[in-house]
Amino acid sequence: MKSRGYNGKFLEVDLSREKIKVLDLEEELLEHYVGGRGVAVKFLWDRLGAEWEKVDPLGPENLLVIAAGPLTGYYPGGRICISGKSPQSNGIIGSTVGGEFGVDLRCAGYDGIIISGASKDPVYLFIKDEDVEIRDASHLWGLDGKKTLVRLTKECRDELKRRYPRFGEWKDPSILYIGPAGENLTRVAVVMEKWTHAAGYGGYGAVMGSKMLKAIVAKGSGPLPDVYDPVKTFSLINRVYDLCIARDGMRRWGTGSAGYSVGYSLSSEPIRNWQEEWHDEKSFGVDRFERKVWVKRYWGDYGCPTTCLKIAVVKTGPYAGAITDNPDYELQAYLGTNLGIFTPEGNVYVSSVIDDLGICGINGGNVLGFAGELYQRGILTKDDLDGLELKWGDPKAFAKLAEMIAYRKGIGDILAEGTFRAALKLGEMKGRDLMPYVVQVKGTGVGAHGIRSKMDYPTPIAYACSVQGGDHTSVARLPIHSSGSELIRIMCDSAVICIFNFYPDPSLIWKFYEAVTGYHQTAEKWANGDGLRILQIQRAVLLLGGPDFTWDPRIHDDNPLRFYEPLPSGPYKGQAADRKEVEDLKRQYYEAVGWDENGIPKSEVLRKLGLESVDKALEKVRERYK
Amino acid sequence: MSKKSAIWIMRDLQRCSGCRLCEIACSLYHEGKIWPEASRIRVFKLVPGLEFPHFCTQCHDYPCVNACPVNALSVNEATGAVIVDKEKCTACGKCIDACPGRIPHLHPNGKYILICDLCDGDPQCVKICQRAKYNVLWIVPRSGVEKQCRLYARTPEEITEELAENIYGKFKEVYK
């Protein structure tokens, strides 16, 4: 029986052999792994698990999985999940991005795409319903993000008009693409959609680049797949509309008010590479963004009644011509305060440059901040930086360094490896330990929400115990079935919905899921069953790691060292993460998710979940820490 | 049933958020499904940030109706909307070429043309756009704007170009 809410099909594209086929999905897979992150995790484990440690994330043996979920297109606010073996964590990260791509793909008849192998020459993938082609992209290779997108949109739309002349005007197809950072295999490269929309965590832009895949274009002309209970589904859609429409502040400002408020009222915003987390810079208030740079106040993705994004343009001054969306809080923080930049224009400018290069705002901002602190401390000099004076608050200097990273020029070649790997290399070169300045967990930069003030949502173990490392959208939290826990975020990323439209009533996702698919789930059932199974596989591959680095949970299930330094300013001055508290919470968390004292999933827990192959693979990890 | 008076959907394209709630409402009403390409109102995004809804403007001289060789198009006297007779329509595309904005398009099933029918005087797209407080679309009496309606019948390329001028100004060339 065909599962409701799904097409039940994935595209399988082998770029080495230039072969394309359609994979029919089994109902059992959909019932237990849902879609998005869950299905990606299952595919990756089944196909790469046996030799996980040997798989080079940037080798042709890695897979890029692009997966929509059953709620993509139905739950208001369209998103899709990108995954694979992560060049940042060497595990699996489910990285979601908003836009229309997921809806177009589902309307073309597929729930996802698995890309294997690697092309010899630059290519892009073109999908129009059942017509799927691998095409030459040599004319696009090397182009920045915005140019890639605008050109490819025009090219493909013109072609649709030529091919189907009686149809009339074709809407633009949806496009996922990479910028130069992805082409040059930087571990901070993103997969992008529209302007500034990025699947950031994970570094999957580099995986696309390693496959010489510049873009994926999708145009679907069918309806979304049928649902199990249409009446309930459409009444739930209306319920989410009402809840979201009522949130005026979120709609008006998006997260763009947080660049000021998270620093000022929560004391948890990264400032100059997290040396501080508090500021009272009113020049960075949301009102300034509104008046000076926002030219579109409400901008959103498919079916979204919140439209928390905004279009920002700098029209005058040294940064004139910079175009980006919002910037949202993460980019205000990481490409603003974290670099000592406190003006909307400077922030929009660095964001715009980062977009064009295809670098992750968070992980890129993290490594830029790291370099900034090394310069401040005299560890990196002007000579090391090819003459660049990397002073806090100078947007042009940080933009220049971002460009060096994207093109791997000079020191950019080392920084392109991401903060953690760069710190190892630079530490070796400089003959000193640079880990005190590294704010990341398991290869992934920590999101812009600190833990020291205890005012923000992440708990002391939020990042330390997450299977996605520093990812602020997937944090460890107890109890494991609570709406902010990693287990529940796995559901959000598997059904593939936007967490901003999930917050207003977290109970709706289960009702929605049942109305669309007919499968019954509750938060408790999920967190102890299907959700936990996905978490265990993610944990297992994170511990298996390789080939360049393997995490030791006894050392790496921890916060960045900086979080143990007392906050130097603001109302929570003196506060820091507490080692004993972190250890206590860690034990409790391990217990709750079924991990042993070393943080390795217990044999009996895995077997109860039917994960015998995972259990077997972890035997050598258990042996390692005996 | 009370006698309807002809209406027009006033549009402020620059405010469009690109959310596509109008598309969803339209295809649910007409097709019973979420079906972006079968929606009578379609949001174009040739350049991000320049999204806009593209749908029938009900020109006072109805060039599409006049161009139809098989009399499949007619005007609903009460609402002013163009009505497509699905049985008669041969999907020849002459109405598309006659429309100054190339607004009509083929149903994805390939059998007939889609043109906004104003939901018989109660447009679903306007309802959701108003409910979501975007205020891109609202209803005005057709009398008084009748001769200006067709000004809004422009091709997606023309509209994009003009919105770019307004929103991105002199920087619109940068990303071409």
Tab-separated table of C-alpha atoms in Angstrom, chain B:
chain	number	residue	atom	x	y	z
B	1	MET	CA	-29.094	35.220	-3.969
B	2	SER	CA	-28.302	38.894	-3.868
B	3	LYS	CA	-27.190	40.532	-7.069
B	4	LYS	CA	-23.412	40.807	-7.176
B	5	SER	CA	-21.703	43.956	-8.273
B	6	ALA	CA	-18.570	43.698	-10.375
B	7	ILE	CA	-15.389	43.804	-8.325
B	8	TRP	CA	-11.705	44.159	-8.930
B	9	ILE	CA	-8.760	42.887	-6.948
B	10	MET	CA	-6.558	45.864	-6.216
B	11	ARG	CA	-2.912	44.836	-5.952
B	12	ASP	CA	0.162	46.316	-4.334
B	13	LEU	CA	2.843	44.056	-5.785
B	14	GLN	CA	5.722	45.669	-3.968
B	15	ARG	CA	4.390	44.418	-0.655
B	16	CYS	CA	4.237	40.765	-1.733
B	17	SER	CA	6.119	38.557	0.748
B	18	GLY	CA	6.281	35.631	-1.648
B	19	CYS	CA	4.482	33.463	0.922
B	20	ARG	CA	2.159	31.898	-1.653
B	21	LEU	CA	-0.774	31.650	0.743
B	22	CYS	CA	-2.837	32.982	-2.193
B	23	GLU	CA	-1.698	30.132	-4.451
B	24	ILE	CA	-2.550	27.569	-1.806
B	25	ALA	CA	-6.004	29.072	-1.167
B	26	CYS	CA	-6.702	29.233	-4.916
B	27	SER	CA	-5.746	25.658	-5.723
B	28	LEU	CA	-7.563	24.323	-2.668
B	29	TYR	CA	-10.735	26.113	-3.758
B	30	HIS	CA	-10.543	25.131	-7.404
B	31	GLU	CA	-8.768	21.775	-7.303
B	32	GLY	CA	-9.256	20.564	-3.731
B	33	LYS	CA	-5.479	20.165	-3.458
B	34	ILE	CA	-2.315	22.112	-2.905
B	35	TRP	CA	-1.194	22.360	-6.497
B	36	PRO	CA	1.050	25.347	-7.268
B	37	GLU	CA	0.966	25.045	-11.066
B	38	ALA	CA	-2.811	24.630	-11.168
B	39	SER	CA	-3.433	27.787	-9.189
B	40	ARG	CA	-5.129	30.608	-11.093
B	41	ILE	CA	-3.012	33.098	-9.194
B	42	ARG	CA	0.706	32.363	-9.370
B	43	VAL	CA	3.560	33.970	-7.485
B	44	PHE	CA	6.627	34.527	-9.646
B	45	LYS	CA	10.152	34.862	-8.268
B	46	LEU	CA	12.459	35.492	-11.211
B	47	VAL	CA	14.714	37.317	-8.770
B	48	PRO	CA	14.426	36.761	-4.997
B	49	GLY	CA	12.913	39.711	-3.185
B	50	LEU	CA	10.883	40.630	-6.269
B	51	GLU	CA	8.042	38.145	-5.823
B	52	PHE	CA	4.595	39.114	-7.070
B	53	PRO	CA	1.231	37.487	-7.749
B	54	HIS	CA	0.376	37.194	-11.441
B	55	PHE	CA	-3.321	36.796	-12.287
B	56	CYS	CA	-6.102	38.102	-14.515
B	57	THR	CA	-6.726	41.843	-14.489
B	58	GLN	CA	-10.091	41.749	-16.300
B	59	CYS	CA	-9.205	44.276	-19.055
B	60	HIS	CA	-12.248	46.320	-20.033
B	61	ASP	CA	-12.022	45.104	-23.646
B	62	TYR	CA	-11.208	41.478	-22.780
B	63	PRO	CA	-8.699	40.730	-25.578
B	64	CYS	CA	-8.481	37.075	-24.492
B	65	VAL	CA	-12.205	36.548	-24.886
B	66	ASN	CA	-12.131	38.148	-28.317
B	67	ALA	CA	-9.168	36.049	-29.395
B	68	CYS	CA	-10.690	32.688	-28.520
B	69	PRO	CA	-11.488	30.880	-31.799
B	70	VAL	CA	-13.942	28.431	-30.205
B	71	ASN	CA	-15.905	30.734	-27.889
B	72	ALA	CA	-14.621	28.944	-24.807
B	73	LEU	CA	-14.167	32.222	-22.934
B	74	SER	CA	-16.963	34.453	-21.740
B	75	VAL	CA	-17.456	37.263	-19.257
B	76	ASN	CA	-19.527	36.758	-16.113
B	77	GLU	CA	-21.734	39.850	-16.181
B	78	ALA	CA	-22.184	39.926	-12.415
B	79	THR	CA	-18.530	39.687	-11.343
B	80	GLY	CA	-16.679	40.822	-14.458
B	81	ALA	CA	-14.555	37.643	-14.411
B	82	VAL	CA	-13.478	35.676	-17.467
B	83	ILE	CA	-15.009	32.214	-17.399
B	84	VAL	CA	-13.375	29.268	-19.160
B	85	ASP	CA	-15.608	26.588	-20.642
B	86	LYS	CA	-13.432	23.537	-19.996
B	87	GLU	CA	-15.336	21.430	-22.505
B	88	LYS	CA	-14.996	23.896	-25.362
B	89	CYS	CA	-11.388	24.965	-24.694
B	90	THR	CA	-8.875	23.326	-27.035
B	91	ALA	CA	-5.815	24.643	-25.172
B	92	CYS	CA	-4.662	26.389	-28.361
B	93	GLY	CA	-3.002	29.208	-26.420
B	94	LYS	CA	-4.416	32.092	-28.497
B	95	CYS	CA	-5.698	33.773	-25.334
B	96	ILE	CA	-2.188	33.717	-23.863
B	97	ASP	CA	-0.807	35.538	-26.883
B	98	ALA	CA	-3.704	38.024	-26.853
B	99	CYS	CA	-3.191	38.897	-23.178
B	100	PRO	CA	-0.885	41.894	-22.721
B	101	GLY	CA	0.549	40.181	-19.606
B	102	ARG	CA	0.595	36.596	-20.952
B	103	ILE	CA	-1.381	35.745	-17.845
B	104	PRO	CA	-3.522	32.714	-18.796
B	105	HIS	CA	-1.718	29.394	-18.569
B	106	LEU	CA	-2.441	25.775	-19.282
B	107	HIS	CA	-3.708	23.470	-16.568
B	108	PRO	CA	-0.918	20.936	-15.883
B	109	ASN	CA	-3.308	18.255	-17.171
B	110	GLY	CA	-2.845	19.906	-20.570
B	111	LYS	CA	-6.561	20.047	-21.347
B	112	TYR	CA	-7.691	23.624	-20.774
B	113	ILE	CA	-6.626	27.145	-19.930
B	114	LEU	CA	-6.738	28.570	-16.421
B	115	ILE	CA	-7.913	32.116	-15.810
B	116	CYS	CA	-8.922	33.695	-12.497
B	117	ASP	CA	-12.726	33.470	-12.114
B	118	LEU	CA	-12.795	35.731	-9.035
B	119	CYS	CA	-14.234	32.730	-7.130
B	120	ASP	CA	-17.679	33.897	-8.247
B	121	GLY	CA	-17.234	37.208	-6.460
B	122	ASP	CA	-15.562	35.978	-3.272
B	123	PRO	CA	-11.844	35.622	-4.088
B	124	GLN	CA	-10.060	33.207	-1.760
B	125	CYS	CA	-6.638	34.769	-2.435
B	126	VAL	CA	-7.813	38.128	-1.129
B	127	LYS	CA	-9.295	36.555	1.993
B	128	ILE	CA	-6.057	34.865	3.037
B	129	CYS	CA	-3.894	37.842	2.090
B	130	GLN	CA	-6.081	40.052	4.275
B	131	ARG	CA	-6.286	37.508	7.079
B	132	ALA	CA	-2.496	37.301	7.119
B	133	LYS	CA	-2.378	41.123	7.136
B	134	TYR	CA	-0.092	41.365	4.092
B	135	ASN	CA	-2.547	43.620	2.326
B	136	VAL	CA	-1.142	42.951	-1.137
B	137	LEU	CA	-4.603	42.126	-2.437
B	138	TRP	CA	-7.940	43.719	-1.575
B	139	ILE	CA	-11.292	44.199	-3.201
B	140	VAL	CA	-12.546	47.415	-4.775
B	141	PRO	CA	-15.619	48.093	-6.906
B	142	ARG	CA	-14.813	47.634	-10.560
B	143	SER	CA	-16.576	50.844	-11.484
B	144	GLY	CA	-14.044	53.615	-11.241
B	145	VAL	CA	-10.970	51.511	-11.967
B	146	GLU	CA	-12.284	49.717	-15.026
B	147	LYS	CA	-10.126	51.509	-17.590
B	148	GLN	CA	-6.972	51.119	-15.549
B	149	CYS	CA	-7.222	47.406	-14.864
B	150	ARG	CA	-5.305	46.367	-17.937
B	151	LEU	CA	-2.320	48.496	-16.932
B	152	TYR	CA	-1.607	45.681	-14.502
B	153	ALA	CA	-1.572	43.059	-17.254
B	154	ARG	CA	2.191	42.897	-17.753
B	155	THR	CA	4.504	39.994	-18.396
B	156	PRO	CA	6.496	38.475	-15.507
B	157	GLU	CA	9.719	39.856	-17.012
B	158	GLU	CA	8.310	43.391	-17.252
B	159	ILE	CA	6.987	43.338	-13.709
B	160	THR	CA	10.249	41.937	-12.344
B	161	GLU	CA	12.260	44.597	-14.126
B	162	GLU	CA	10.094	47.373	-12.701
B	163	LEU	CA	10.043	46.016	-9.175
B	164	ALA	CA	13.827	45.682	-9.362
B	165	GLU	CA	14.051	49.352	-10.205
B	166	ASN	CA	12.031	50.199	-7.139
B	167	ILE	CA	13.443	47.730	-4.612
B	168	TYR	CA	17.061	47.244	-5.667
B	169	GLY	CA	17.428	50.560	-7.528
B	170	LYS	CA	20.754	51.035	-9.222
B	171	PHE	CA	22.052	47.777	-7.762
B	172	LYS	CA	19.631	45.679	-9.766
B	173	GLU	CA	22.270	45.175	-12.449
B	174	VAL	CA	24.767	43.683	-10.038
B	175	TYR	CA	23.114	40.317	-9.895
B	176	LYS	CA	22.194	39.819	-13.527
